[in-house]
PDB file of C-alpha atoms and ligand atoms in Angstrom:
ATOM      1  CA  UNK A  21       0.000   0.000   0.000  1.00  0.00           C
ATOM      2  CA  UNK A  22       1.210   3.636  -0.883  1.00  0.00           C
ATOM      3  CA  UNK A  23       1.875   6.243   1.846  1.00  0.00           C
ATOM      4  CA  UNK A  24       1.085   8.930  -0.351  1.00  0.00           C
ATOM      5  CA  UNK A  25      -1.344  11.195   1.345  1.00  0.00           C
ATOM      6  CA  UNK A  26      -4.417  10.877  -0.694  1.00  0.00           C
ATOM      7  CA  UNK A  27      -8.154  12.781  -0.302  1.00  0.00           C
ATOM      8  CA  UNK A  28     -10.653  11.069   0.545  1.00  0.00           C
ATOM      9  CA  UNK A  29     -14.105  11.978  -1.146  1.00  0.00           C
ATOM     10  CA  UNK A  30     -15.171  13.369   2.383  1.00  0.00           C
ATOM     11  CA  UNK A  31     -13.029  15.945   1.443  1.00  0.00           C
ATOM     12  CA  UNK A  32     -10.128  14.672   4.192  1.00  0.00           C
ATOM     13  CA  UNK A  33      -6.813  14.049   3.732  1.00  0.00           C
ATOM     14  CA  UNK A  34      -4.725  10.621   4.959  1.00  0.00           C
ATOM     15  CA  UNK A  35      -3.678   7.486   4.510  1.00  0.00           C
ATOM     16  CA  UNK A  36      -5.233   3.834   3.594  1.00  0.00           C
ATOM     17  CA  UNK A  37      -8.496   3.098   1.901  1.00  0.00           C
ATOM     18  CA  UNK A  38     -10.688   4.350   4.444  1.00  0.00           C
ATOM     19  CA  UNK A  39     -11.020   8.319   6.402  1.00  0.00           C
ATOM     20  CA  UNK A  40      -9.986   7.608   9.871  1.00  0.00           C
ATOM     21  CA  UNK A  41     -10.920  10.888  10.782  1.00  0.00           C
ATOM     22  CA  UNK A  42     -14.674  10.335   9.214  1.00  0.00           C
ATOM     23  CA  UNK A  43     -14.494   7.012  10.630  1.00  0.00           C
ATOM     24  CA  UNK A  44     -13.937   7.900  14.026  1.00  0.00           C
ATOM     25  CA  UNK A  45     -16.733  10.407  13.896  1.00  0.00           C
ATOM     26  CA  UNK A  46     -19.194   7.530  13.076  1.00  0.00           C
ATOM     27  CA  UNK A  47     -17.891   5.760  16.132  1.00  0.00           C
ATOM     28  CA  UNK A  48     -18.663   8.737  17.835  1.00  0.00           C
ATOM     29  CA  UNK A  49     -21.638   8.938  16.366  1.00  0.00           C
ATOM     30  CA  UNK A  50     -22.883   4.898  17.177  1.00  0.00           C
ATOM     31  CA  UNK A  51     -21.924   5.187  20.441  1.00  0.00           C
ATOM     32  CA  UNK A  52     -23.908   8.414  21.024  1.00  0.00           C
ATOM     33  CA  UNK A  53     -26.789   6.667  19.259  1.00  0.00           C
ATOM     34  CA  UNK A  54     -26.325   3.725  21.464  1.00  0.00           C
ATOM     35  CA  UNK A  55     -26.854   5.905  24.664  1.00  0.00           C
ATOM     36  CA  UNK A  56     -29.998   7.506  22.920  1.00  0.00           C
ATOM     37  CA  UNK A  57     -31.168   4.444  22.722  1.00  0.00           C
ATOM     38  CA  UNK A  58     -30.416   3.258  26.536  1.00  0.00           C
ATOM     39  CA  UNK A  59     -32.523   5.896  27.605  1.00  0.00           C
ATOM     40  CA  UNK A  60     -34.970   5.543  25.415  1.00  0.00           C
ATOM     41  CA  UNK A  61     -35.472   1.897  26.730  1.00  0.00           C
ATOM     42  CA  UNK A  62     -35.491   3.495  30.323  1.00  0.00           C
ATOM     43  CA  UNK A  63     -39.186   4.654  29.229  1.00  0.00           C
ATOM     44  CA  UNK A  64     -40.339   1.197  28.781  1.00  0.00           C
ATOM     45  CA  UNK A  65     -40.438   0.795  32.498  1.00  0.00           C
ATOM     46  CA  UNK A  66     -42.030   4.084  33.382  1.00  0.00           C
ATOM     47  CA  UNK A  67     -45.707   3.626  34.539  1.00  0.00           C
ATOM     48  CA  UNK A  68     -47.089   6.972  32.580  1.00  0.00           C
ATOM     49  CA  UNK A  69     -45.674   7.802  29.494  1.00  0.00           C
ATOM     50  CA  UNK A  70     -42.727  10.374  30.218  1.00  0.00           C
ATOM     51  CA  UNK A  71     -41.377  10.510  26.570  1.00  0.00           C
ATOM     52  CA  UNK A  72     -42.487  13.783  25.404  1.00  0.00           C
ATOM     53  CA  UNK A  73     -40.639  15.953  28.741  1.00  0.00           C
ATOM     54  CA  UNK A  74     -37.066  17.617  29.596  1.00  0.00           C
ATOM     55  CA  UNK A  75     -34.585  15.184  31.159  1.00  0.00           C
ATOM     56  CA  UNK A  76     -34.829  16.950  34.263  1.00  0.00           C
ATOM     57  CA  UNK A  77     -38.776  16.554  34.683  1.00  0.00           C
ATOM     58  CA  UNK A  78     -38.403  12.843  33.239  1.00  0.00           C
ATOM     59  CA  UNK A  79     -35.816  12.419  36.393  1.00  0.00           C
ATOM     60  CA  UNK A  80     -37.889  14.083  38.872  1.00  0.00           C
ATOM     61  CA  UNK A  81     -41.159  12.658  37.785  1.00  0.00           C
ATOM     62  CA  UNK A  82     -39.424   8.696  38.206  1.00  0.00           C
ATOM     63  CA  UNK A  83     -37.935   9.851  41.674  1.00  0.00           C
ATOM     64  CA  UNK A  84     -42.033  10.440  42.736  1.00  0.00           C
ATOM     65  CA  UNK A  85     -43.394   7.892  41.380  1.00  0.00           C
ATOM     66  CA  UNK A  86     -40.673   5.372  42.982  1.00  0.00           C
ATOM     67  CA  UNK A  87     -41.903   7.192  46.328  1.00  0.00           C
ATOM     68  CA  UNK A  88     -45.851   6.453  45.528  1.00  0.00           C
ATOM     69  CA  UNK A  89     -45.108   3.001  44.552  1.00  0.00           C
ATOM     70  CA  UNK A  90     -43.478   2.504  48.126  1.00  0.00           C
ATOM     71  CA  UNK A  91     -46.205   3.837  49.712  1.00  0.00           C
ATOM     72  CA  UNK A  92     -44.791   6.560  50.032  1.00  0.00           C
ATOM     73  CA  UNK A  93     -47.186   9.995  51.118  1.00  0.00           C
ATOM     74  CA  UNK A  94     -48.013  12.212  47.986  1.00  0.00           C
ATOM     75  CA  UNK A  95     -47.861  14.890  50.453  1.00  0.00           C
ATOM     76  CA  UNK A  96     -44.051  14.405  51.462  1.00  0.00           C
ATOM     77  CA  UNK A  97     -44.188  15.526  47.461  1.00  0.00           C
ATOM     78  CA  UNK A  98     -46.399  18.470  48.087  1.00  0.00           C
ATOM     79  CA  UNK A  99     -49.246  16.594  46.111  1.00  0.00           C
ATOM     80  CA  UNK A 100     -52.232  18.611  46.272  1.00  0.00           C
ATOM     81  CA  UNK A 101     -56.239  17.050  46.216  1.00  0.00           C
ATOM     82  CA  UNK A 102     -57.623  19.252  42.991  1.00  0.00           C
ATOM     83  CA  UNK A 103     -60.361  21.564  44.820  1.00  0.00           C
ATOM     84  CA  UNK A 104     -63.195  20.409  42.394  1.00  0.00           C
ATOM     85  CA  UNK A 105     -62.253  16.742  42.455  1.00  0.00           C
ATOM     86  CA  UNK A 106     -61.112  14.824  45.334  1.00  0.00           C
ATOM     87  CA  UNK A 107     -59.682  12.273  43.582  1.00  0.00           C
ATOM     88  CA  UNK A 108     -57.158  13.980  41.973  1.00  0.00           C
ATOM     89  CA  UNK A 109     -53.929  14.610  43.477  1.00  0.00           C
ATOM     90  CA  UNK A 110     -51.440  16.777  41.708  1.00  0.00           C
ATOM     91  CA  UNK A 111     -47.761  16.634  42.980  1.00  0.00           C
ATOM     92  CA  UNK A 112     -45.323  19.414  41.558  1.00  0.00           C
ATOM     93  CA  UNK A 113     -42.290  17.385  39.453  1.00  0.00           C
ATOM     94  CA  UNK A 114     -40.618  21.388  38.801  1.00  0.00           C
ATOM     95  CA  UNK A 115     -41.800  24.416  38.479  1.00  0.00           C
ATOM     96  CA  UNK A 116     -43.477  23.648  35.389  1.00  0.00           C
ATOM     97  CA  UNK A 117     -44.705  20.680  35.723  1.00  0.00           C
ATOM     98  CA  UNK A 118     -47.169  18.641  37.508  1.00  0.00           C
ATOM     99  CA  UNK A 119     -48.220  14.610  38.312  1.00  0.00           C
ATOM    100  CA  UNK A 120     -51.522  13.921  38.194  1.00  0.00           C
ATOM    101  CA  UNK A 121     -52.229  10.534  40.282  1.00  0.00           C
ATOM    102  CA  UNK A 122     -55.940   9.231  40.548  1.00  0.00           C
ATOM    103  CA  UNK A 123     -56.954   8.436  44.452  1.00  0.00           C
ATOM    104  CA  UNK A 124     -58.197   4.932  44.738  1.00  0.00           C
ATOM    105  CA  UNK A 125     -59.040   5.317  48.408  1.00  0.00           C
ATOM    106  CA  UNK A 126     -55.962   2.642  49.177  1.00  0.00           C
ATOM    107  CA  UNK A 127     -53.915   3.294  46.467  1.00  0.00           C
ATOM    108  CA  UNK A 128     -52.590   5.910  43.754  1.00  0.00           C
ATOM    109  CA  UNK A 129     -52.169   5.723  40.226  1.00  0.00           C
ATOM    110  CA  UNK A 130     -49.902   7.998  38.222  1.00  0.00           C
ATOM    111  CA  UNK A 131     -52.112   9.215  35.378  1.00  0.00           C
ATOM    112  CA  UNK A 132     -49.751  11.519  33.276  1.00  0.00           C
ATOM    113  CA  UNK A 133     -47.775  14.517  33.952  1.00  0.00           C
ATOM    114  CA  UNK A 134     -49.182  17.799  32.528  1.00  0.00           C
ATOM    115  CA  UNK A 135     -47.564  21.127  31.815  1.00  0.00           C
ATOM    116  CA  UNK A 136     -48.626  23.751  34.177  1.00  0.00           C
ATOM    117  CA  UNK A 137     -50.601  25.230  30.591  1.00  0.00           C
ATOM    118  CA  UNK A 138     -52.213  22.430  30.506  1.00  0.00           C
ATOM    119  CA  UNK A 139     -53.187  21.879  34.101  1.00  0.00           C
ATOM    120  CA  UNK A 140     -54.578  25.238  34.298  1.00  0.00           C
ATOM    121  CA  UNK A 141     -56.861  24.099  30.974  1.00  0.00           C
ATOM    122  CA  UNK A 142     -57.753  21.112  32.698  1.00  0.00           C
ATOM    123  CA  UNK A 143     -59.477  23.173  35.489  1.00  0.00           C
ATOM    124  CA  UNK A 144     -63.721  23.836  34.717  1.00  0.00           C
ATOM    125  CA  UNK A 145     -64.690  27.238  34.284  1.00  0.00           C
ATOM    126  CA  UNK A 146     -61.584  28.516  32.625  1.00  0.00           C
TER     127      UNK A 146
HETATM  128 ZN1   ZN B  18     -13.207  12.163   6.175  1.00  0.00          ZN
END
């Protein structure tokens, strides 16, 4: 094989039949795809659907409902009975956003998590 410095259709410049430099950033690039991917599974396990929110909310939201699903108190969360139905408990996840859990008289459920937008919506005679 030559060692003349040759260009490589990606515009490069090096050595051997392939771009190391082009083929590095494709490593790069797989194992940054691979770690998309990891997390993405993580939202196979999630009891609500937590796809469509910030990192930070997806983390906080988990953290509560790992608490509710040890029994522990939505009000160690700040949860909140909704005034005009008792059965809902809202919990803040940030500033932004909120958990919505369904009171089952023993238990909770987790029923989504709701932009603050939308929570306010949510509310009759608004
Ligand atoms: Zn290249």
């Amino acid at each position: 094989m030559s060692r003349r410095k040759k260009s490589f259709p990606c515009g490069h410049k090096g050595y051997g039949k392939i771009c190391h430099r082009c083929a590095q950033e494709q490593t790069a690039w797989e194992r940054k795809q691979q770690q998309k991917n990891a997390w993405e599974e993580t939202f196979n396990k999630d009891p609500i659907d937590l796809r469509p929110f910030p990192k930070n909310v997806v983390l906080k939201a988990r953290e509560i409902l790992k608490g509710l699903a040890n029994q522990q108190d939505y009000r160690s969360f700040y949860g909140k009975r909704l005034r005009h139905d008792r059965f809902i408990i809202s919990i803040p996840v940030t500033r932004h956003y909120r958990l919505i859990c369904r009171d089952h008289g023993s238990f909770l459920t987790p029923e989504a998590v709701v932009s603050h937008e939308d929570y306010n919506v949510c509310k009759p005679g608004q």
